[in-house]
Tab-separated table of C-alpha atoms in Angstrom:
chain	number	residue	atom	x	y	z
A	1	UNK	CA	200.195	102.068	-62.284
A	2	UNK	CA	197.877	105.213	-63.097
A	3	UNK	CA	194.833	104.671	-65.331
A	4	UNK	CA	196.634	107.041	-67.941
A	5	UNK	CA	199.477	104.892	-68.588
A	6	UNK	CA	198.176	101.633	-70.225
A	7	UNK	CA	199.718	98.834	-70.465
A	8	UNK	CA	203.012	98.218	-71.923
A	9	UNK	CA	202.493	95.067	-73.343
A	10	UNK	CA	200.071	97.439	-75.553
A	11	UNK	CA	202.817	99.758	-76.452
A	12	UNK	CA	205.931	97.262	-77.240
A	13	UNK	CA	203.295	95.675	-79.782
A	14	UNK	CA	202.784	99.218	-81.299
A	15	UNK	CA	206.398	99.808	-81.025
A	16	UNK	CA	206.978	97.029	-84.044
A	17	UNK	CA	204.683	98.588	-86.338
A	18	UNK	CA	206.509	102.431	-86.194
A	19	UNK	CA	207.934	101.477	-89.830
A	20	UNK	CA	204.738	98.998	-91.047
A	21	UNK	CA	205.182	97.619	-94.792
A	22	UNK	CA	204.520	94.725	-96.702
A	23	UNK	CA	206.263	92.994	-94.427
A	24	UNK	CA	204.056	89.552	-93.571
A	25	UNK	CA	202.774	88.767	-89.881
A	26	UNK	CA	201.036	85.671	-90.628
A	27	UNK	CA	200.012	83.299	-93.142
A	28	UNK	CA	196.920	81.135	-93.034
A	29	UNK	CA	195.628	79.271	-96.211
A	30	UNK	CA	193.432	81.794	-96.492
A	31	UNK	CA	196.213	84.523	-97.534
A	32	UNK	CA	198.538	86.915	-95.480
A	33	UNK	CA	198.044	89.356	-93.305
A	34	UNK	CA	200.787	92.647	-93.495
A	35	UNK	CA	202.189	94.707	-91.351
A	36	UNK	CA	200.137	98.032	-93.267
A	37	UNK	CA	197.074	95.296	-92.658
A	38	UNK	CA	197.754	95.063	-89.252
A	39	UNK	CA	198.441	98.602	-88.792
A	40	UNK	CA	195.108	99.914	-90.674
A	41	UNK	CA	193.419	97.437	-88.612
A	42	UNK	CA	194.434	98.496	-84.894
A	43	UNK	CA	194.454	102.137	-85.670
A	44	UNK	CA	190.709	102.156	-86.019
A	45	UNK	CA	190.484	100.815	-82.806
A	46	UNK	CA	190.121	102.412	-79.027
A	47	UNK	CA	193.173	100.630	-77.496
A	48	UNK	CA	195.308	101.346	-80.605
A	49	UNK	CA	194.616	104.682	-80.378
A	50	UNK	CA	195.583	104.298	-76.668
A	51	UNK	CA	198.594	103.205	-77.488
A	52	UNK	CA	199.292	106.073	-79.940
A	53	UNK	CA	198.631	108.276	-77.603
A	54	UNK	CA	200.940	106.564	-74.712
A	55	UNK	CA	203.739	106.601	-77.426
A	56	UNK	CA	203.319	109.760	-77.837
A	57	UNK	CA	203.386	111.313	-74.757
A	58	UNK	CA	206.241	108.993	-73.604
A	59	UNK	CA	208.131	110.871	-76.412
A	60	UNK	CA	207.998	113.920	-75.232
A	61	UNK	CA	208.293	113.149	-71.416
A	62	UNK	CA	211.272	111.505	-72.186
A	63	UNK	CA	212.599	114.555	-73.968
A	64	UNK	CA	211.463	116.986	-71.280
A	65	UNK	CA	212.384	114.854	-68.159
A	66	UNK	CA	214.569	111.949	-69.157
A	67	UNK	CA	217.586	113.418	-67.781
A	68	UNK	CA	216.073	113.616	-64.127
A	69	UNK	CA	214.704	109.831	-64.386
A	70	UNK	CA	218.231	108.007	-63.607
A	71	UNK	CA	218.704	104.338	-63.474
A	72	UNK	CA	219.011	104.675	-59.972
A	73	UNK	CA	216.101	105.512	-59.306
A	74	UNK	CA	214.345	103.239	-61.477
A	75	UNK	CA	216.273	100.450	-59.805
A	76	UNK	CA	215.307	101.871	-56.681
A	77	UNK	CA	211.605	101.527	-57.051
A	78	UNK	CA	211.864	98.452	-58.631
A	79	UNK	CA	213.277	96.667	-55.462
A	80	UNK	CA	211.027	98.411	-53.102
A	81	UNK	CA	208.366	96.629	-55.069
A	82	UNK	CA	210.045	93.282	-55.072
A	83	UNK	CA	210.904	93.727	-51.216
A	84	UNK	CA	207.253	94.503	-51.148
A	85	UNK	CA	206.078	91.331	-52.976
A	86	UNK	CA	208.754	88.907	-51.335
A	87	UNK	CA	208.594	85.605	-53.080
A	88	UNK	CA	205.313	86.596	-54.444
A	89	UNK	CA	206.872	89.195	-56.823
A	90	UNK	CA	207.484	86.831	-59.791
A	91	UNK	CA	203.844	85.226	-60.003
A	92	UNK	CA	202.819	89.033	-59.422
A	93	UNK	CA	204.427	89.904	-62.638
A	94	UNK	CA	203.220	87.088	-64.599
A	95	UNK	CA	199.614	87.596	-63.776
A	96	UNK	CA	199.857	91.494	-64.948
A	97	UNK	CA	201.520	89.707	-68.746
A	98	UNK	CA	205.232	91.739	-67.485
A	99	UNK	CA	208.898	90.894	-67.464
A	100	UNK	CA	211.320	91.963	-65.169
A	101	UNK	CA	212.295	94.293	-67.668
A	102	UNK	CA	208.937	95.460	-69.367
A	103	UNK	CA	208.241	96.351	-65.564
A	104	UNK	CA	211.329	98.812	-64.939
A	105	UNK	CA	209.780	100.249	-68.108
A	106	UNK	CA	206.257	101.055	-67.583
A	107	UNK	CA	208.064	102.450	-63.345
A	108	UNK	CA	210.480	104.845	-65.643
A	109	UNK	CA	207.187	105.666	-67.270
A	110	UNK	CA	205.441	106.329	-64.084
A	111	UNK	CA	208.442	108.434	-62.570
A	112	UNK	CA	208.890	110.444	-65.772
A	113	UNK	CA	205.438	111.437	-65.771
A	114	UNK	CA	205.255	112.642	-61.464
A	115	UNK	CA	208.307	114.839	-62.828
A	116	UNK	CA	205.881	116.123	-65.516
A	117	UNK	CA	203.306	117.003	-62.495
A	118	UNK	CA	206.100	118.575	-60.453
A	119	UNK	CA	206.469	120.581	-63.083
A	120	UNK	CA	203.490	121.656	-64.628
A	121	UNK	CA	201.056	121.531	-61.432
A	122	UNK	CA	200.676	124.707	-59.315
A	123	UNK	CA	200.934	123.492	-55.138
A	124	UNK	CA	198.950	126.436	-54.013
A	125	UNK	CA	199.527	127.813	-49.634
A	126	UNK	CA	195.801	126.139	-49.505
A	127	UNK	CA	196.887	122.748	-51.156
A	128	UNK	CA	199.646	122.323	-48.498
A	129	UNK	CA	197.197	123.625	-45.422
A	130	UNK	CA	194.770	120.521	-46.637
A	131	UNK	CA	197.829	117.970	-46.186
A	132	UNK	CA	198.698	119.440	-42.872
A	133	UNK	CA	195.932	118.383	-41.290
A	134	UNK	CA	196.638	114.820	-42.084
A	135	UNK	CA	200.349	115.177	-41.991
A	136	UNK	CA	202.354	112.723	-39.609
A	137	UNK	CA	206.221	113.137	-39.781
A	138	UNK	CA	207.581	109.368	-39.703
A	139	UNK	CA	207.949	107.280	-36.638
A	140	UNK	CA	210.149	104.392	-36.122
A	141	UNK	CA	207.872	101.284	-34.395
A	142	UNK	CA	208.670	97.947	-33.299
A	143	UNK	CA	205.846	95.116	-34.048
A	144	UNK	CA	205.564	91.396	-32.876
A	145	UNK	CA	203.072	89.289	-35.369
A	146	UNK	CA	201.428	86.401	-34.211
A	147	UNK	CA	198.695	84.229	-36.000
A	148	UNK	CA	195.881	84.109	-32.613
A	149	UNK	CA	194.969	86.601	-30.463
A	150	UNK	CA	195.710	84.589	-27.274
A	151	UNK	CA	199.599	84.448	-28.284
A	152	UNK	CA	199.343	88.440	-28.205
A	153	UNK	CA	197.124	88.458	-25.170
A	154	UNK	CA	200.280	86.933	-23.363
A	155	UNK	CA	202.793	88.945	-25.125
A	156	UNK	CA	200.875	92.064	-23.759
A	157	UNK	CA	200.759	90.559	-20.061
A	158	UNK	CA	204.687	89.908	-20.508
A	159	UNK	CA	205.343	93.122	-21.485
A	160	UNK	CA	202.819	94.491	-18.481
A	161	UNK	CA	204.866	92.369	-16.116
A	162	UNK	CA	208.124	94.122	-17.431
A	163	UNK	CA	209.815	92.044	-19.985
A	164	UNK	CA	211.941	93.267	-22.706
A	165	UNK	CA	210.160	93.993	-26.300
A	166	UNK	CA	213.094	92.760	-28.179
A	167	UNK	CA	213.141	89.722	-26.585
A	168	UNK	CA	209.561	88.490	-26.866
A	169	UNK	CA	209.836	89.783	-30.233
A	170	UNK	CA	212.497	86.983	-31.350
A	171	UNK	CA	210.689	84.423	-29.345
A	172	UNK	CA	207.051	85.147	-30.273
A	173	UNK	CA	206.929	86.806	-33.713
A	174	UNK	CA	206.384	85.064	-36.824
A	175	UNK	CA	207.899	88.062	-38.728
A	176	UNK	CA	211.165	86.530	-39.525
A	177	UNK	CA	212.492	89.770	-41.503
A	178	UNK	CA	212.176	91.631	-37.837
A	179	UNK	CA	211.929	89.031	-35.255
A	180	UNK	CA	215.782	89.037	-34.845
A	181	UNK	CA	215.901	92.890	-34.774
A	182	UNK	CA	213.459	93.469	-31.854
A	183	UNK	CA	210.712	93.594	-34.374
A	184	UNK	CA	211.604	97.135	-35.689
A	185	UNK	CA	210.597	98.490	-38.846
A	186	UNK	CA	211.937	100.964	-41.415
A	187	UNK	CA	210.649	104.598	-40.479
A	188	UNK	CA	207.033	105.338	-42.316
A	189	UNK	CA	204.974	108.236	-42.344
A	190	UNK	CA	200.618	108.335	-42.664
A	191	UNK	CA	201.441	108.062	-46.757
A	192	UNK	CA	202.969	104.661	-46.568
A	193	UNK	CA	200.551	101.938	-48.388
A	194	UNK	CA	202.656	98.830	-48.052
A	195	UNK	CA	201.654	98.597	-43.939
A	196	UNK	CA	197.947	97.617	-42.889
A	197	UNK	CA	196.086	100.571	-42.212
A	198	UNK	CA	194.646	99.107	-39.050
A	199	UNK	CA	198.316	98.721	-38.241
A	200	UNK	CA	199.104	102.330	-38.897
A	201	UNK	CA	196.371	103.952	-37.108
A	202	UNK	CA	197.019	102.234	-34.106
A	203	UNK	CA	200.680	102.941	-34.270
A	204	UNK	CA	200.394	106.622	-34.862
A	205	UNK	CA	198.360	106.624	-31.363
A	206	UNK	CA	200.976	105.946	-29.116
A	207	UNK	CA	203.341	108.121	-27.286
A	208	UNK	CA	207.095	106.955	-27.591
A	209	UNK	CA	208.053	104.366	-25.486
A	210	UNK	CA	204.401	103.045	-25.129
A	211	UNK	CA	202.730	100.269	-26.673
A	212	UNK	CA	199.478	98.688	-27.836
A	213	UNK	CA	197.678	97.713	-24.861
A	214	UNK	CA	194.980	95.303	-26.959
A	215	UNK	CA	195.743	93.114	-29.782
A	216	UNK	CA	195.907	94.928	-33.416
A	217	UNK	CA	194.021	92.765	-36.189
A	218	UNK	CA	195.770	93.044	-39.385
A	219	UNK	CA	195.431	91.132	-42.288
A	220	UNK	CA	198.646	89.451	-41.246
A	221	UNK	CA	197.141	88.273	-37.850
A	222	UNK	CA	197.360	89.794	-34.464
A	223	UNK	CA	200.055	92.737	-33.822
A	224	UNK	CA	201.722	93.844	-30.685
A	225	UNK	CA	203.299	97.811	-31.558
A	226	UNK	CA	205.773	99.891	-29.491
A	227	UNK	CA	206.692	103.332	-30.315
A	228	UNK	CA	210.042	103.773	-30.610
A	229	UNK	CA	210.560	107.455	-32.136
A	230	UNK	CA	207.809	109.489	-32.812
A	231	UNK	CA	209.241	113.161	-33.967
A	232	UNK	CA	206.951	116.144	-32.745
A	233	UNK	CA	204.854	117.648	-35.449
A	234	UNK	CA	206.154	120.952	-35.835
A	235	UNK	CA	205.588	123.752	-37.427
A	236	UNK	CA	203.849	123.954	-40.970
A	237	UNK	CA	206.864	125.590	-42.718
A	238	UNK	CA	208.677	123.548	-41.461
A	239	UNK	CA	207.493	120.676	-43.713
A	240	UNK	CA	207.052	122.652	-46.726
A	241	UNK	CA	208.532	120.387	-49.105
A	242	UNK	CA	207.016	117.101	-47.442
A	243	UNK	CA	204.302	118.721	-48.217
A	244	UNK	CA	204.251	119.442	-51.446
A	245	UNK	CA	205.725	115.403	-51.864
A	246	UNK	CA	202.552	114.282	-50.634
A	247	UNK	CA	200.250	117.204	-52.705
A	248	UNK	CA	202.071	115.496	-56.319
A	249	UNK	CA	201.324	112.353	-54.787
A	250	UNK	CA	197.576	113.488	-54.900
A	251	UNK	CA	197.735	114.862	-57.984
A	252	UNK	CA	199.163	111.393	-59.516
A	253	UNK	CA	195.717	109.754	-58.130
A	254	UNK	CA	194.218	112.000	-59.304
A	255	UNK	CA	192.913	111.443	-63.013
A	256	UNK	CA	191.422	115.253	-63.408
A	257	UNK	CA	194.620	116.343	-62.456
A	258	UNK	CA	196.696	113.880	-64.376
A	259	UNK	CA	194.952	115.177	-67.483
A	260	UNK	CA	195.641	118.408	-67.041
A	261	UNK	CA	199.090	117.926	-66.727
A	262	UNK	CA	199.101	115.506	-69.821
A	263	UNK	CA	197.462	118.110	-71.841
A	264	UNK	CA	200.192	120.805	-70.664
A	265	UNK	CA	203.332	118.327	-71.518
A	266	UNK	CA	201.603	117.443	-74.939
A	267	UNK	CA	200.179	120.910	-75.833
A	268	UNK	CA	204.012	122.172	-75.311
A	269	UNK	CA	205.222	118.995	-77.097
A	270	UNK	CA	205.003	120.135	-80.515
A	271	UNK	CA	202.992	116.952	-81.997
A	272	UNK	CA	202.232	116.948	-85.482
A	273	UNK	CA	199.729	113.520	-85.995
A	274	UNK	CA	200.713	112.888	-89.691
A	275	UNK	CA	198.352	110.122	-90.488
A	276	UNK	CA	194.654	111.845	-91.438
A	277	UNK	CA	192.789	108.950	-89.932
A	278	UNK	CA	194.501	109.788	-86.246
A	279	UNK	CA	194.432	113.507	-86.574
A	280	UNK	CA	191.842	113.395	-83.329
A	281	UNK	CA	193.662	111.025	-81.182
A	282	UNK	CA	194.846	113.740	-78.728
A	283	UNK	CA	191.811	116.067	-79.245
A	284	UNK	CA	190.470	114.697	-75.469
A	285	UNK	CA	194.058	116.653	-74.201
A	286	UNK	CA	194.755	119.104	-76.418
A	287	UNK	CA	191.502	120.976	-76.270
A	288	UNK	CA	191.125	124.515	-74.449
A	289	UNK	CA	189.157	122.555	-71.390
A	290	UNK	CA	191.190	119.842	-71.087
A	291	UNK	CA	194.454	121.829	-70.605
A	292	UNK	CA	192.615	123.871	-67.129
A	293	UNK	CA	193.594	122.734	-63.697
């Protein structure tokens, strides 16, 4: 997730102290510590302060966007991730400190938040003129892994002799989520970050109907690619609001950006910090240079 979201283990710990008393957190022999202990403690501290200012601005996004951040979508993300991670997904989690659920969390987070920069962000005729230069509408390829280079050496000289793609596919790949279906992939466009990027450059080469002529080295081995449907370019306008996907998708890499629209959401939040010792905490986005694009 984006360096201004931290992490929610962070928050759900600052989440229990929202109504701090006397109220004991531990005991040693050497007296108790409180929850107001606790609380006066962590305050005075960067990542508390963090997480004050997470809570915060999770408030208001919530209030300003909530209603466009459905379930479904949350669930959505969530399984592209987990598709993503295959049976990796669960150590993946645990080495981050997340849940399942703490997860789904910190994505509605995430997805709240790229509403916010929807919103409050400003895609200018010259932002969408940078992104058409790079722009590639999605093509639909078919790829047979194999571990060594001499396995795709004879796939290649197969497929030069005029055999059928789909078949060396199931007989040669090692994919076994696309082996059976010719070795074709869902459709990606030149955003996509779950596909090698060796794999995607060579891919975006080729004409339809044509394939890799040399082995592609991926961190997954050695790939044979065929084009199956590669949609012409176009017209600029005629991509407008692909466009503008992939300009928000800057801007949410982007942590100038993100700040800016941070400041905006909390500047029209209406916070009122009512502890004297955290009356700064948002002074870094509520300043008259922070809130500039």
């Amino acid at each position: 997730m984006k360096k201004w979201l931290i992490a929610l283990a962070s928050v759900f710990m600052a989440v229990s102290l929202a109504a701090c008393g006397d109220k004991t957190v531990a005991t040693t022999k050497g007296g108790k510590i409180t929850e107001d202990t606790y609380y006066s403690s962590l305050k005075s501290t960067s990542s508390g302060k963090q997480v004050l200012q997470q809570m915060i601005l999770n408030k208001v996004l919530e209030k300003d966007y909530g209603s466009k951040v459905s379930t479904k979508k949350v669930t959505k993300q969530y399984n592209a991730y987990k598709t993503q991670y295959g049976s990796q997904f669960k150590s993946v989690l645990e080495q981050n400190g997340m849940t399942n659920s703490s997860f789904k969390e910190e994505i509605r987070s995430n997805l709240l938040l790229e509403q916010a920069v929807k919103d409050k962000s400003t895609v200018t005729n010259a932002d969408l003129k940078k992104q058409w230069k790079t722009y590639q509408p999605k093509v639909t390829v078919a790829q047979i892994l194999v571990t060594k280079k001499s396995t795709a050496d004879t796939v290649i000289k197969k497929l030069n002799d005029g055999e059928s793609f789909t078949s060396l596919a199931k007989k040669y790949s090692t994919d076994s989520s696309t082996k059976n279906k010719g070795g074709k992939l869902a459709a990606f466009d030149d955003t996509n970050t779950s596909l090698d990027s060796s794999f995607t450059k060579a891919a975006f080469k080729l004409d339809e109907g044509k394939y890799t002529t040399t082995p592609v080295k991926t961190t997954y081995g050695y790939q044979v690619i065929k084009m199956i449907n590669k949609p012409a370019k176009g017209k600029m306008s005629d991509h407008t609001e692909a466009l503008k996907k992939r300009v928000w998708a800057a801007d949410m890499s982007s942590s100038s950006k993100l700040k800016a629209v941070v400041s905006k959401v909390l500047k029209d939040g209406n916070v009122s910090i009512k502890d004297n010792d955290l009356k700064d905490v948002l002074s870094d986005y509520l300043s008259s240079s922070s809130t500039s694009k």
